[in-house]
Amino acid sequence: MVKIGNIELPDFPLLLAPMEDVSDPPFRRLCKEYGADLMYSEFISSEGLIRDAIKSKMKLDIFDYERPVGIQIFGGDEEAMAMSTEIVAAVKPDLVDINFGCPVKKVVSKGAGAGVLKDVDLMVKLTEACVRSTDLPVTVKTRLGWDNDSINIYEVAERLQDVGIKALSIHGRTRAQMYKGEADWAPIAKVKDNPRIHIPIFGNGDIDSPQKALEYKNRYGVDGVMVGRASIGNPWFFREIKHFVKTGEILDPPTLQDRIEAVRKHVIWSCEWKGDRTGILEMRRHYANYFKGVDHFKPFRTKLVQLPEKDDVLGVLDEISEHYLA
């Protein structure tokens, strides 16, 4: 069993990474159905929360069926991070997570996300401000360092643990790498092997097959893995990893009917949460991933991304089923 504060997770838990424009409640619901053990909201700007930005407040929506679930915040100001932690705690997630890993320019340029990797003292102050502002467990997601010349994850892990975080997720790249090259898990293993470290350490980066998940579990000794991009259009991935870790057997891939039914659920849940118009618009980014590799699918994909009405989209899913499975 792995514990984050008072949250009990199974041995070698699988975490769904917080992904902007992906990890919303409908997608999290699917991933939970297929085996994700702990999930996080899309990351939320502390300043956006404080000024009551509608998009930021909407990201606070969590539901009992997805527990345990964490809400992730980012920012570069102590007072704003403390205030936003209090706002987050009021909606009663199971934990609060701090993003010190997002590498995108618009976040880093504000001195937030991975931008904080250049100032470990500030990182510690921001984390301590959050820990002081809530009784909920506070966790952190970060990267190895700013670049290869400033890998500071060893110091970061110790100092953040010392100010009270209850778990640490580490992406095996620097900010300079963005998402390029191969993730380096050796520093993650070194953090886990540090006798001073007693909180759970989760590894993130390039987990794209059940075999790799088990290999990295055994090679690097992490307490669990966080899955990001490999889950997009593939919520079954969590079930596949669990089955392989338990049995050493590869599950059959989802059938086309499995994919259609998952998309149907995703569409319906997205419209229930966001309203039909926004739900349909925001589903358009997902279809290519769900139906990747299906022969001669382009005409159906074109329909899916052009239709504005939920019932019409659901009708196309019926057409796909009839065309390929009749």
mmCIF file of N, CA and C in Angstrom, residues 8-131:
data_model
loop_
_atom_site.group_PDB
_atom_site.id
_atom_site.type_symbol
_atom_site.label_atom_id
_atom_site.label_comp_id
_atom_site.label_asym_id
_atom_site.label_seq_id
_atom_site.Cartn_x
_atom_site.Cartn_y
_atom_site.Cartn_z
ATOM 1 N N GLU A 8 -5.007 6.269 1.037
ATOM 2 C CA GLU A 8 -4.428 4.947 0.811
ATOM 3 C C GLU A 8 -4.620 4.547 -0.650
ATOM 4 N N LEU A 9 -3.525 4.207 -1.289
ATOM 5 C CA LEU A 9 -3.538 3.767 -2.681
ATOM 6 C C LEU A 9 -3.008 2.335 -2.749
ATOM 7 N N PRO A 10 -3.352 1.600 -3.800
ATOM 8 C CA PRO A 10 -2.826 0.237 -3.920
ATOM 9 C C PRO A 10 -1.331 0.240 -4.180
ATOM 10 N N ASP A 11 -0.701 -0.913 -4.041
ATOM 11 C CA ASP A 11 0.705 -1.036 -4.408
ATOM 12 C C ASP A 11 0.885 -0.625 -5.868
ATOM 13 N N PHE A 12 1.948 0.094 -6.145
ATOM 14 C CA PHE A 12 2.279 0.571 -7.487
ATOM 15 C C PHE A 12 1.070 1.245 -8.154
ATOM 16 N N PRO A 13 0.590 2.339 -7.577
ATOM 17 C CA PRO A 13 -0.570 3.026 -8.146
ATOM 18 C C PRO A 13 -0.250 3.691 -9.480
ATOM 19 N N LEU A 14 -1.299 3.838 -10.292
ATOM 20 C CA LEU A 14 -1.189 4.502 -11.586
ATOM 21 C C LEU A 14 -1.893 5.846 -11.488
ATOM 22 N N LEU A 15 -1.173 6.909 -11.802
ATOM 23 C CA LEU A 15 -1.681 8.270 -11.684
ATOM 24 C C LEU A 15 -1.937 8.836 -13.069
ATOM 25 N N LEU A 16 -3.070 9.497 -13.236
ATOM 26 C CA LEU A 16 -3.340 10.222 -14.471
ATOM 27 C C LEU A 16 -2.758 11.616 -14.334
ATOM 28 N N ALA A 17 -1.847 11.961 -15.235
ATOM 29 C CA ALA A 17 -1.187 13.266 -15.172
ATOM 30 C C ALA A 17 -2.185 14.391 -15.431
ATOM 31 N N PRO A 18 -1.990 15.525 -14.801
ATOM 32 C CA PRO A 18 -2.808 16.697 -15.124
ATOM 33 C C PRO A 18 -2.380 17.242 -16.484
ATOM 34 N N MET A 19 -3.310 17.297 -17.432
ATOM 35 C CA MET A 19 -2.990 17.771 -18.782
ATOM 36 C C MET A 19 -3.995 18.841 -19.189
ATOM 37 N N GLU A 20 -3.479 19.993 -19.567
ATOM 38 C CA GLU A 20 -4.319 21.109 -19.968
ATOM 39 C C GLU A 20 -5.192 20.709 -21.157
ATOM 40 N N ASP A 21 -6.470 21.038 -21.085
ATOM 41 C CA ASP A 21 -7.456 20.737 -22.134
ATOM 42 C C ASP A 21 -7.670 19.243 -22.352
ATOM 43 N N VAL A 22 -7.230 18.416 -21.433
ATOM 44 C CA VAL A 22 -7.449 16.972 -21.540
ATOM 45 C C VAL A 22 -8.064 16.422 -20.253
ATOM 46 N N SER A 23 -7.414 16.709 -19.109
ATOM 47 C CA SER A 23 -7.782 16.053 -17.839
ATOM 48 C C SER A 23 -8.980 16.715 -17.166
ATOM 49 N N ASP A 24 -10.065 16.851 -17.922
ATOM 50 C CA ASP A 24 -11.283 17.414 -17.349
ATOM 51 C C ASP A 24 -12.138 16.282 -16.765
ATOM 52 N N PRO A 25 -13.229 16.606 -16.061
ATOM 53 C CA PRO A 25 -14.005 15.542 -15.417
ATOM 54 C C PRO A 25 -14.494 14.423 -16.342
ATOM 55 N N PRO A 26 -14.964 14.707 -17.584
ATOM 56 C CA PRO A 26 -15.375 13.589 -18.438
ATOM 57 C C PRO A 26 -14.237 12.624 -18.755
ATOM 58 N N PHE A 27 -13.064 13.153 -19.077
ATOM 59 C CA PHE A 27 -11.935 12.273 -19.377
ATOM 60 C C PHE A 27 -11.467 11.539 -18.127
ATOM 61 N N ARG A 28 -11.437 12.242 -16.997
ATOM 62 C CA ARG A 28 -11.034 11.579 -15.752
ATOM 63 C C ARG A 28 -11.996 10.437 -15.416
ATOM 64 N N ARG A 29 -13.277 10.650 -15.673
ATOM 65 C CA ARG A 29 -14.271 9.610 -15.379
ATOM 66 C C ARG A 29 -13.982 8.338 -16.182
ATOM 67 N N LEU A 30 -13.617 8.501 -17.452
ATOM 68 C CA LEU A 30 -13.272 7.339 -18.275
ATOM 69 C C LEU A 30 -12.032 6.638 -17.740
ATOM 70 N N CYS A 31 -11.010 7.426 -17.412
ATOM 71 C CA CYS A 31 -9.762 6.826 -16.922
ATOM 72 C C CYS A 31 -9.984 6.105 -15.596
ATOM 73 N N LYS A 32 -10.819 6.676 -14.746
ATOM 74 C CA LYS A 32 -11.145 6.009 -13.481
ATOM 75 C C LYS A 32 -11.833 4.671 -13.753
ATOM 76 N N GLU A 33 -12.742 4.661 -14.700
ATOM 77 C CA GLU A 33 -13.472 3.439 -15.057
ATOM 78 C C GLU A 33 -12.515 2.333 -15.508
ATOM 79 N N TYR A 34 -11.405 2.742 -16.115
ATOM 80 C CA TYR A 34 -10.462 1.765 -16.648
ATOM 81 C C TYR A 34 -9.204 1.607 -15.802
ATOM 82 N N GLY A 35 -9.234 2.078 -14.545
ATOM 83 C CA GLY A 35 -8.178 1.670 -13.636
ATOM 84 C C GLY A 35 -7.250 2.716 -13.080
ATOM 85 N N ALA A 36 -7.402 3.997 -13.421
ATOM 86 C CA ALA A 36 -6.540 5.022 -12.823
ATOM 87 C C ALA A 36 -6.803 5.089 -11.317
ATOM 88 N N ASP A 37 -5.734 5.153 -10.520
ATOM 89 C CA ASP A 37 -5.863 5.131 -9.060
ATOM 90 C C ASP A 37 -5.929 6.518 -8.437
ATOM 91 N N LEU A 38 -5.304 7.497 -9.076
ATOM 92 C CA LEU A 38 -5.285 8.865 -8.559
ATOM 93 C C LEU A 38 -5.224 9.799 -9.751
ATOM 94 N N MET A 39 -6.053 10.819 -9.716
ATOM 95 C CA MET A 39 -6.123 11.747 -10.843
ATOM 96 C C MET A 39 -6.051 13.186 -10.352
ATOM 97 N N TYR A 40 -5.739 14.067 -11.275
ATOM 98 C CA TYR A 40 -5.596 15.484 -10.956
ATOM 99 C C TYR A 40 -6.399 16.306 -11.950
ATOM 100 N N SER A 41 -6.836 17.465 -11.512
ATOM 101 C CA SER A 41 -7.482 18.420 -12.402
ATOM 102 C C SER A 41 -6.458 18.945 -13.402
ATOM 103 N N GLU A 42 -6.973 19.602 -14.432
ATOM 104 C CA GLU A 42 -6.091 20.444 -15.237
ATOM 105 C C GLU A 42 -5.471 21.492 -14.298
ATOM 106 N N PHE A 43 -4.277 21.986 -14.656
ATOM 107 C CA PHE A 43 -3.670 22.936 -13.729
ATOM 108 C C PHE A 43 -4.403 24.273 -13.776
ATOM 109 N N ILE A 44 -4.435 24.926 -12.613
ATOM 110 C CA ILE A 44 -5.240 26.128 -12.429
ATOM 111 C C ILE A 44 -4.333 27.257 -11.959
ATOM 112 N N SER A 45 -4.451 28.399 -12.605
ATOM 113 C CA SER A 45 -3.669 29.573 -12.214
ATOM 114 C C SER A 45 -4.143 30.109 -10.871
ATOM 115 N N SER A 46 -3.201 30.310 -9.964
ATOM 116 C CA SER A 46 -3.565 30.868 -8.656
ATOM 117 C C SER A 46 -4.159 32.272 -8.823
ATOM 118 N N GLU A 47 -3.583 33.060 -9.734
ATOM 119 C CA GLU A 47 -4.116 34.411 -9.952
ATOM 120 C C GLU A 47 -5.527 34.341 -10.542
ATOM 121 N N GLY A 48 -5.753 33.366 -11.453
ATOM 122 C CA GLY A 48 -7.080 33.214 -12.045
ATOM 123 C C GLY A 48 -8.132 32.870 -11.008
ATOM 124 N N LEU A 49 -7.757 32.016 -10.072
ATOM 125 C CA LEU A 49 -8.694 31.644 -9.013
ATOM 126 C C LEU A 49 -9.056 32.849 -8.149
ATOM 127 N N ILE A 50 -8.052 33.627 -7.827
ATOM 128 C CA ILE A 50 -8.282 34.752 -6.922
ATOM 129 C C ILE A 50 -9.156 35.816 -7.578
ATOM 130 N N ARG A 51 -8.979 36.029 -8.887
ATOM 131 C CA ARG A 51 -9.819 37.043 -9.551
ATOM 132 C C ARG A 51 -11.124 36.439 -10.075
ATOM 133 N N ASP A 52 -11.401 35.180 -9.690
ATOM 134 C CA ASP A 52 -12.681 34.542 -9.987
ATOM 135 C C ASP A 52 -12.873 34.305 -11.478
ATOM 136 N N ALA A 53 -11.778 34.009 -12.193
ATOM 137 C CA ALA A 53 -11.872 33.716 -13.619
ATOM 138 C C ALA A 53 -12.753 32.487 -13.829
ATOM 139 N N ILE A 54 -13.716 32.602 -14.737
ATOM 140 C CA ILE A 54 -14.718 31.542 -14.930
ATOM 141 C C ILE A 54 -14.060 30.216 -15.287
ATOM 142 N N LYS A 55 -13.089 30.245 -16.226
ATOM 143 C CA LYS A 55 -12.462 28.988 -16.648
ATOM 144 C C LYS A 55 -11.714 28.339 -15.488
ATOM 145 N N SER A 56 -11.040 29.152 -14.682
ATOM 146 C CA SER A 56 -10.319 28.609 -13.536
ATOM 147 C C SER A 56 -11.280 27.990 -12.533
ATOM 148 N N LYS A 57 -12.379 28.679 -12.237
ATOM 149 C CA LYS A 57 -13.337 28.160 -11.254
ATOM 150 C C LYS A 57 -13.982 26.864 -11.731
ATOM 151 N N MET A 58 -14.221 26.759 -13.044
ATOM 152 C CA MET A 58 -14.844 25.551 -13.578
ATOM 153 C C MET A 58 -13.939 24.328 -13.373
ATOM 154 N N LYS A 59 -12.629 24.560 -13.391
ATOM 155 C CA LYS A 59 -11.693 23.456 -13.210
ATOM 156 C C LYS A 59 -11.699 22.907 -11.786
ATOM 157 N N LEU A 60 -12.390 23.599 -10.888
ATOM 158 C CA LEU A 60 -12.494 23.105 -9.514
ATOM 159 C C LEU A 60 -13.540 21.993 -9.378
ATOM 160 N N ASP A 61 -14.307 21.746 -10.434
ATOM 161 C CA ASP A 61 -15.352 20.725 -10.349
ATOM 162 C C ASP A 61 -14.739 19.337 -10.157
ATOM 163 N N ILE A 62 -15.116 18.678 -9.075
ATOM 164 C CA ILE A 62 -14.733 17.293 -8.842
ATOM 165 C C ILE A 62 -15.973 16.522 -8.397
ATOM 166 N N PHE A 63 -15.916 15.216 -8.566
ATOM 167 C CA PHE A 63 -17.079 14.383 -8.299
ATOM 168 C C PHE A 63 -16.659 13.178 -7.471
ATOM 169 N N ASP A 64 -17.580 12.706 -6.652
ATOM 170 C CA ASP A 64 -17.243 11.632 -5.724
ATOM 171 C C ASP A 64 -16.762 10.370 -6.430
ATOM 172 N N TYR A 65 -17.304 10.085 -7.636
ATOM 173 C CA TYR A 65 -16.916 8.845 -8.323
ATOM 174 C C TYR A 65 -15.456 8.835 -8.769
ATOM 175 N N GLU A 66 -14.794 9.991 -8.781
ATOM 176 C CA GLU A 66 -13.406 9.997 -9.234
ATOM 177 C C GLU A 66 -12.398 10.027 -8.084
ATOM 178 N N ARG A 67 -12.858 10.000 -6.861
ATOM 179 C CA ARG A 67 -11.929 10.058 -5.738
ATOM 180 C C ARG A 67 -11.071 8.799 -5.651
ATOM 181 N N PRO A 68 -9.822 8.938 -5.154
ATOM 182 C CA PRO A 68 -9.199 10.187 -4.731
ATOM 183 C C PRO A 68 -8.773 11.034 -5.931
ATOM 184 N N VAL A 69 -8.945 12.346 -5.769
ATOM 185 C CA VAL A 69 -8.621 13.276 -6.839
ATOM 186 C C VAL A 69 -7.967 14.510 -6.236
ATOM 187 N N GLY A 70 -6.978 15.033 -6.935
ATOM 188 C CA GLY A 70 -6.293 16.241 -6.489
ATOM 189 C C GLY A 70 -6.557 17.399 -7.431
ATOM 190 N N ILE A 71 -6.504 18.604 -6.903
ATOM 191 C CA ILE A 71 -6.586 19.811 -7.726
ATOM 192 C C ILE A 71 -5.199 20.429 -7.782
ATOM 193 N N GLN A 72 -4.760 20.717 -9.011
ATOM 194 C CA GLN A 72 -3.397 21.233 -9.194
ATOM 195 C C GLN A 72 -3.418 22.731 -9.472
ATOM 196 N N ILE A 73 -2.546 23.458 -8.780
ATOM 197 C CA ILE A 73 -2.437 24.901 -8.955
ATOM 198 C C ILE A 73 -1.005 25.268 -9.354
ATOM 199 N N PHE A 74 -0.873 26.462 -9.945
ATOM 200 C CA PHE A 74 0.466 26.970 -10.250
ATOM 201 C C PHE A 74 0.480 28.475 -10.044
ATOM 202 N N GLY A 75 1.665 28.989 -9.816
ATOM 203 C CA GLY A 75 1.826 30.423 -9.629
ATOM 204 C C GLY A 75 3.215 30.724 -9.095
ATOM 205 N N GLY A 76 3.542 32.001 -9.011
ATOM 206 C CA GLY A 76 4.873 32.386 -8.569
ATOM 207 C C GLY A 76 4.886 33.361 -7.405
ATOM 208 N N ASP A 77 3.710 33.582 -6.803
ATOM 209 C CA ASP A 77 3.597 34.546 -5.706
ATOM 210 C C ASP A 77 3.102 33.817 -4.461
ATOM 211 N N GLU A 78 3.804 34.013 -3.349
ATOM 212 C CA GLU A 78 3.472 33.283 -2.113
ATOM 213 C C GLU A 78 2.040 33.551 -1.649
ATOM 214 N N GLU A 79 1.668 34.816 -1.601
ATOM 215 C CA GLU A 79 0.347 35.155 -1.092
ATOM 216 C C GLU A 79 -0.746 34.576 -1.990
ATOM 217 N N ALA A 80 -0.551 34.688 -3.305
ATOM 218 C CA ALA A 80 -1.545 34.162 -4.242
ATOM 219 C C ALA A 80 -1.654 32.646 -4.128
ATOM 220 N N MET A 81 -0.537 31.977 -3.960
ATOM 221 C CA MET A 81 -0.565 30.513 -3.825
ATOM 222 C C MET A 81 -1.260 30.111 -2.523
ATOM 223 N N ALA A 82 -1.006 30.844 -1.455
ATOM 224 C CA ALA A 82 -1.665 30.539 -0.183
ATOM 225 C C ALA A 82 -3.174 30.747 -0.295
ATOM 226 N N MET A 83 -3.582 31.864 -0.887
ATOM 227 C CA MET A 83 -5.017 32.151 -1.034
ATOM 228 C C MET A 83 -5.698 31.133 -1.932
ATOM 229 N N SER A 84 -5.042 30.773 -3.023
ATOM 230 C CA SER A 84 -5.657 29.811 -3.943
ATOM 231 C C SER A 84 -5.740 28.433 -3.308
ATOM 232 N N THR A 85 -4.789 28.092 -2.460
ATOM 233 C CA THR A 85 -4.866 26.818 -1.730
ATOM 234 C C THR A 85 -6.105 26.791 -0.847
ATOM 235 N N GLU A 86 -6.397 27.899 -0.192
ATOM 236 C CA GLU A 86 -7.598 27.966 0.649
ATOM 237 C C GLU A 86 -8.870 27.826 -0.190
ATOM 238 N N ILE A 87 -8.882 28.463 -1.350
ATOM 239 C CA ILE A 87 -10.042 28.359 -2.247
ATOM 240 C C ILE A 87 -10.224 26.913 -2.699
ATOM 241 N N VAL A 88 -9.125 26.275 -3.089
ATOM 242 C CA VAL A 88 -9.166 24.878 -3.541
ATOM 243 C C VAL A 88 -9.655 23.970 -2.416
ATOM 244 N N ALA A 89 -9.122 24.162 -1.222
ATOM 245 C CA ALA A 89 -9.484 23.297 -0.093
ATOM 246 C C ALA A 89 -10.971 23.358 0.209
ATOM 247 N N ALA A 90 -11.598 24.490 -0.105
ATOM 248 C CA ALA A 90 -13.020 24.660 0.209
ATOM 249 C C ALA A 90 -13.919 23.727 -0.600
ATOM 250 N N VAL A 91 -13.440 23.249 -1.764
ATOM 251 C CA VAL A 91 -14.265 22.329 -2.564
ATOM 252 C C VAL A 91 -13.974 20.870 -2.211
ATOM 253 N N LYS A 92 -13.105 20.681 -1.227
ATOM 254 C CA LYS A 92 -12.847 19.361 -0.627
ATOM 255 C C LYS A 92 -12.295 18.314 -1.604
ATOM 256 N N PRO A 93 -11.192 18.620 -2.296
ATOM 257 C CA PRO A 93 -10.485 17.550 -2.999
ATOM 258 C C PRO A 93 -9.784 16.676 -1.965
ATOM 259 N N ASP A 94 -9.147 15.624 -2.430
ATOM 260 C CA ASP A 94 -8.406 14.767 -1.501
ATOM 261 C C ASP A 94 -6.998 15.293 -1.251
ATOM 262 N N LEU A 95 -6.484 16.077 -2.191
ATOM 263 C CA LEU A 95 -5.167 16.687 -2.000
ATOM 264 C C LEU A 95 -5.043 17.910 -2.891
ATOM 265 N N VAL A 96 -4.019 18.706 -2.593
ATOM 266 C CA VAL A 96 -3.664 19.865 -3.424
ATOM 267 C C VAL A 96 -2.285 19.583 -4.015
ATOM 268 N N ASP A 97 -2.165 19.753 -5.318
ATOM 269 C CA ASP A 97 -0.888 19.521 -5.995
ATOM 270 C C ASP A 97 -0.368 20.836 -6.559
ATOM 271 N N ILE A 98 0.941 21.023 -6.488
ATOM 272 C CA ILE A 98 1.577 22.232 -7.026
ATOM 273 C C ILE A 98 2.347 21.862 -8.287
ATOM 274 N N ASN A 99 2.119 22.638 -9.338
ATOM 275 C CA ASN A 99 2.816 22.400 -10.605
ATOM 276 C C ASN A 99 4.085 23.247 -10.668
ATOM 277 N N PHE A 100 5.223 22.562 -10.558
ATOM 278 C CA PHE A 100 6.523 23.188 -10.800
ATOM 279 C C PHE A 100 7.183 22.549 -12.019
ATOM 280 N N GLY A 101 6.363 22.041 -12.945
ATOM 281 C CA GLY A 101 6.926 21.308 -14.072
ATOM 282 C C GLY A 101 6.496 21.765 -15.443
ATOM 283 N N CYS A 102 5.391 22.532 -15.537
ATOM 284 C CA CYS A 102 4.897 22.912 -16.867
ATOM 285 C C CYS A 102 5.952 23.740 -17.601
ATOM 286 N N PRO A 103 6.356 23.300 -18.812
ATOM 287 C CA PRO A 103 7.456 23.987 -19.495
ATOM 288 C C PRO A 103 7.017 25.053 -20.490
ATOM 289 N N VAL A 104 5.702 25.261 -20.685
ATOM 290 C CA VAL A 104 5.282 26.145 -21.765
ATOM 291 C C VAL A 104 5.624 27.596 -21.441
ATOM 292 N N LYS A 105 5.922 28.340 -22.495
ATOM 293 C CA LYS A 105 6.485 29.683 -22.338
ATOM 294 C C LYS A 105 5.564 30.620 -21.568
ATOM 295 N N LYS A 106 4.238 30.552 -21.843
ATOM 296 C CA LYS A 106 3.329 31.519 -21.216
ATOM 297 C C LYS A 106 3.252 31.331 -19.700
ATOM 298 N N VAL A 107 3.549 30.111 -19.225
ATOM 299 C CA VAL A 107 3.573 29.848 -17.790
ATOM 300 C C VAL A 107 4.941 30.210 -17.207
ATOM 301 N N VAL A 108 5.998 29.741 -17.872
ATOM 302 C CA VAL A 108 7.365 29.973 -17.388
ATOM 303 C C VAL A 108 7.691 31.463 -17.353
ATOM 304 N N SER A 109 7.192 32.215 -18.349
ATOM 305 C CA SER A 109 7.510 33.645 -18.414
ATOM 306 C C SER A 109 6.907 34.426 -17.248
ATOM 307 N N LYS A 110 5.911 33.834 -16.572
ATOM 308 C CA LYS A 110 5.316 34.464 -15.393
ATOM 309 C C LYS A 110 5.998 34.011 -14.105
ATOM 310 N N GLY A 111 7.101 33.271 -14.245
ATOM 311 C CA GLY A 111 7.802 32.793 -13.062
ATOM 312 C C GLY A 111 7.054 31.694 -12.353
ATOM 313 N N ALA A 112 6.320 30.886 -13.112
ATOM 314 C CA ALA A 112 5.538 29.797 -12.532
ATOM 315 C C ALA A 112 5.877 28.500 -13.272
ATOM 316 N N GLY A 113 5.233 27.389 -12.850
ATOM 317 C CA GLY A 113 5.520 26.106 -13.481
ATOM 318 C C GLY A 113 6.997 25.784 -13.384
ATOM 319 N N ALA A 114 7.577 25.323 -14.503
ATOM 320 C CA ALA A 114 8.998 24.976 -14.511
ATOM 321 C C ALA A 114 9.896 26.196 -14.348
ATOM 322 N N GLY A 115 9.336 27.396 -14.511
ATOM 323 C CA GLY A 115 10.135 28.598 -14.310
ATOM 324 C C GLY A 115 10.698 28.700 -12.906
ATOM 325 N N VAL A 116 10.019 28.094 -11.940
ATOM 326 C CA VAL A 116 10.456 28.162 -10.545
ATOM 327 C C VAL A 116 11.684 27.278 -10.317
ATOM 328 N N LEU A 117 11.972 26.372 -11.254
ATOM 329 C CA LEU A 117 13.142 25.499 -11.097
ATOM 330 C C LEU A 117 14.450 26.287 -11.027
ATOM 331 N N LYS A 118 14.441 27.510 -11.507
ATOM 332 C CA LYS A 118 15.661 28.321 -11.456
ATOM 333 C C LYS A 118 15.885 28.954 -10.090
ATOM 334 N N ASP A 119 14.911 28.824 -9.188
ATOM 335 C CA ASP A 119 15.007 29.464 -7.875
ATOM 336 C C ASP A 119 14.447 28.506 -6.822
ATOM 337 N N VAL A 120 15.288 27.625 -6.311
ATOM 338 C CA VAL A 120 14.827 26.604 -5.366
ATOM 339 C C VAL A 120 14.311 27.252 -4.079
ATOM 340 N N ASP A 121 14.942 28.335 -3.645
ATOM 341 C CA ASP A 121 14.458 29.008 -2.433
ATOM 342 C C ASP A 121 13.019 29.471 -2.609
ATOM 343 N N LEU A 122 12.701 30.028 -3.789
ATOM 344 C CA LEU A 122 11.329 30.461 -4.063
ATOM 345 C C LEU A 122 10.400 29.246 -4.106
ATOM 346 N N MET A 123 10.847 28.178 -4.710
ATOM 347 C CA MET A 123 10.043 26.960 -4.768
ATOM 348 C C MET A 123 9.666 26.498 -3.362
ATOM 349 N N VAL A 124 10.628 26.540 -2.475
ATOM 350 C CA VAL A 124 10.383 26.129 -1.088
ATOM 351 C C VAL A 124 9.393 27.076 -0.420
ATOM 352 N N LYS A 125 9.559 28.379 -0.623
ATOM 353 C CA LYS A 125 8.647 29.352 -0.011
ATOM 354 C C LYS A 125 7.217 29.179 -0.524
ATOM 355 N N LEU A 126 7.071 28.983 -1.828
ATOM 356 C CA LEU A 126 5.740 28.800 -2.401
ATOM 357 C C LEU A 126 5.089 27.541 -1.850
ATOM 358 N N THR A 127 5.870 26.471 -1.752
ATOM 359 C CA THR A 127 5.345 25.205 -1.244
ATOM 360 C C THR A 127 4.945 25.342 0.216
ATOM 361 N N GLU A 128 5.801 25.978 0.993
ATOM 362 C CA GLU A 128 5.516 26.144 2.423
ATOM 363 C C GLU A 128 4.251 26.975 2.622
ATOM 364 N N ALA A 129 4.043 27.979 1.760
ATOM 365 C CA ALA A 129 2.839 28.809 1.866
ATOM 366 C C ALA A 129 1.585 27.968 1.638
ATOM 367 N N CYS A 130 1.655 27.036 0.692
ATOM 368 C CA CYS A 130 0.506 26.159 0.424
ATOM 369 C C CYS A 130 0.278 25.189 1.577
ATOM 370 N N VAL A 131 1.351 24.598 2.069
ATOM 371 C CA VAL A 131 1.232 23.619 3.161
ATOM 372 C C VAL A 131 0.607 24.270 4.390
#
